[in-house]
mmCIF file of C-alpha atoms in Angstrom:
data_model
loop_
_atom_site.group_PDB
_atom_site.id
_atom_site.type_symbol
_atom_site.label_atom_id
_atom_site.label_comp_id
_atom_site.label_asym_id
_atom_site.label_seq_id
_atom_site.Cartn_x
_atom_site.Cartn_y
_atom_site.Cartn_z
ATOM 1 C CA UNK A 1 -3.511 -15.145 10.608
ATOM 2 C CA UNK A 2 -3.105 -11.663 11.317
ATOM 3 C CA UNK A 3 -3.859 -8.405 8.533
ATOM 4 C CA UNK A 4 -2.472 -4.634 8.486
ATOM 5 C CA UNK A 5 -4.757 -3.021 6.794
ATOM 6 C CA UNK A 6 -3.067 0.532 5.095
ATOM 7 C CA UNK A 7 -4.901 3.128 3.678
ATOM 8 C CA UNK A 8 -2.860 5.281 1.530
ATOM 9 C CA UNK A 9 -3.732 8.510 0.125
ATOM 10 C CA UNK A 10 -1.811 10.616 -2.280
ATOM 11 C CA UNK A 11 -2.158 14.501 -3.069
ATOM 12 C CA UNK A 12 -3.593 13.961 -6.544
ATOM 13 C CA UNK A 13 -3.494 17.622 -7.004
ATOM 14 C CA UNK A 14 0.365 18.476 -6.757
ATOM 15 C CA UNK A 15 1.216 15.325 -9.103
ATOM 16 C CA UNK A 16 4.903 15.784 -10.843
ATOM 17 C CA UNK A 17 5.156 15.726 -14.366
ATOM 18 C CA UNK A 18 6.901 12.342 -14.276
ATOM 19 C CA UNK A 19 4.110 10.482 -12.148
ATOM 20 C CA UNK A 20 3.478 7.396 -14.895
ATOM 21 C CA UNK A 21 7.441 6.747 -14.426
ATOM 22 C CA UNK A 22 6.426 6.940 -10.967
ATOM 23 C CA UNK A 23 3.335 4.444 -10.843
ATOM 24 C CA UNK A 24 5.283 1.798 -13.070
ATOM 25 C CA UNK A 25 7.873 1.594 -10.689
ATOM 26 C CA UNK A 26 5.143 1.334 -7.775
ATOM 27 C CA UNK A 27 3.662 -1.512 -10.217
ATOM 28 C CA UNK A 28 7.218 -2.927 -9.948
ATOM 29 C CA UNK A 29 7.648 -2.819 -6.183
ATOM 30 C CA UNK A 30 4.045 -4.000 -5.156
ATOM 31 C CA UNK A 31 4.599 -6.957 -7.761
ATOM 32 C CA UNK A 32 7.815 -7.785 -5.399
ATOM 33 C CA UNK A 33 5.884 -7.942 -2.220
ATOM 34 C CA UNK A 34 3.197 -9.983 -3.298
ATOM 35 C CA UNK A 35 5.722 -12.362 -4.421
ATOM 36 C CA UNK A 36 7.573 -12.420 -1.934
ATOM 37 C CA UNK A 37 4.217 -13.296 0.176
ATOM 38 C CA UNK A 38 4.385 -10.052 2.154
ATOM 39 C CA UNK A 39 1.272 -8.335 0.559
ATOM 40 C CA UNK A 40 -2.212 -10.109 0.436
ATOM 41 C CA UNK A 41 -4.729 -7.594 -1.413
ATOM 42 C CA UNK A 42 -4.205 -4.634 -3.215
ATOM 43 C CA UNK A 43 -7.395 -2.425 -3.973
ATOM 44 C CA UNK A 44 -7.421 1.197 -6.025
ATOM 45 C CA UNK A 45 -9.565 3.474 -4.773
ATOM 46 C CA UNK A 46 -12.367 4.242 -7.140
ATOM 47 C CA UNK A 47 -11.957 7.875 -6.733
ATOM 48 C CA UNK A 48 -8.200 7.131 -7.972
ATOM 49 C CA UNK A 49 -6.308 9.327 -4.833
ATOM 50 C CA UNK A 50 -4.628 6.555 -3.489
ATOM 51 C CA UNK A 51 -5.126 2.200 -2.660
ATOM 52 C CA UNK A 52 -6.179 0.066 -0.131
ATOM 53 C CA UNK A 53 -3.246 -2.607 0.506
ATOM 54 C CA UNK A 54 -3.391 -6.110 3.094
ATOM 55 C CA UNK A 55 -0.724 -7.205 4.156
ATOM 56 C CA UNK A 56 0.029 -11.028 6.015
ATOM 57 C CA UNK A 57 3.287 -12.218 7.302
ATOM 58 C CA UNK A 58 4.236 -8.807 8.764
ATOM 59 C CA UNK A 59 4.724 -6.894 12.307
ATOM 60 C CA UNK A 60 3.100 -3.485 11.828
ATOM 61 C CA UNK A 61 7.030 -1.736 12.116
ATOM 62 C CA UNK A 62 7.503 -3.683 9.266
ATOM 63 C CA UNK A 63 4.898 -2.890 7.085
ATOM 64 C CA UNK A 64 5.713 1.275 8.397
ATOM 65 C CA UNK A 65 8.998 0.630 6.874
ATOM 66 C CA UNK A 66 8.173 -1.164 3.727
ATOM 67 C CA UNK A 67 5.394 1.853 2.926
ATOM 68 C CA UNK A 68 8.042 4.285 3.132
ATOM 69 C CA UNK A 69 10.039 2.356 0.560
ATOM 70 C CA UNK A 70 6.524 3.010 -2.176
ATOM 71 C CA UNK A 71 7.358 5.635 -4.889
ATOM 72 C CA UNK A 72 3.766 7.191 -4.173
ATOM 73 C CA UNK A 73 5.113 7.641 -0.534
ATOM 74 C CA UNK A 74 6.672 10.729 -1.630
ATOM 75 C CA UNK A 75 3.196 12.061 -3.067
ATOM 76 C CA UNK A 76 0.901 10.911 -0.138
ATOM 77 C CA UNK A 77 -1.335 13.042 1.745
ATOM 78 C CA UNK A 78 -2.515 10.915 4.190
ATOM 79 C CA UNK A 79 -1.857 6.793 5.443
ATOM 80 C CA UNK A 80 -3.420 4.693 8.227
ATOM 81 C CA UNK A 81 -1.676 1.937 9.316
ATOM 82 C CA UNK A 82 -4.143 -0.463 10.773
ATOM 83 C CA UNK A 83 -3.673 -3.888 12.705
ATOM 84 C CA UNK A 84 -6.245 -6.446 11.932
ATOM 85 C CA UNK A 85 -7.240 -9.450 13.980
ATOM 86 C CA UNK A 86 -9.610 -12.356 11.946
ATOM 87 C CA UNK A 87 -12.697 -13.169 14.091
ATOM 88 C CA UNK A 88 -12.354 -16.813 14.983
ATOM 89 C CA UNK A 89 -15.880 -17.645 15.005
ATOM 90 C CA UNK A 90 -16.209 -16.501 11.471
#
């Protein structure tokens, strides 16, 4: 089965005053995609500017369009959308 691997990055330095409303509601949304099987892995990045997310069961347009759909979209500074293809022999 097939990944997309995205890399997201937010702008930790221009953060709005309401950004824990904002991260609950993230919480909230990322919650909905892993149960609705969409999202495999989600890792926080240790230097806390952003995550690491895996998603399965998804055409790269669609994962584009679900990412723009994240509350931290509106705060990102960067994102890499990456198809991934599982080695076979492995």
């Amino acid at each position: 089965m097939n990944r997309v691997l995205v890399i997201l990055t937010i702008d930790t330095e221009n953060l709005p005053s309401n950004f824990q409303e904002i991260l609950q509601h993230e919480r909230k949304v990322v919650k909905e995609w892993k149960d609705e099987g969409y999202l495999d892995q989600l890792f926080l990045r240790q230097t806390k500017n952003g995550a690491v997310l895996i998603f399965k069961n998804a055409s790269i347009e669609k994962v584009n369009e679900m990412m723009t759909t994240l509350p931290l979209y509106q705060l990102k500074k960067s994102i890499e959308v990456l198809p991934l293809i599982k080695d076979s022999e492995i």
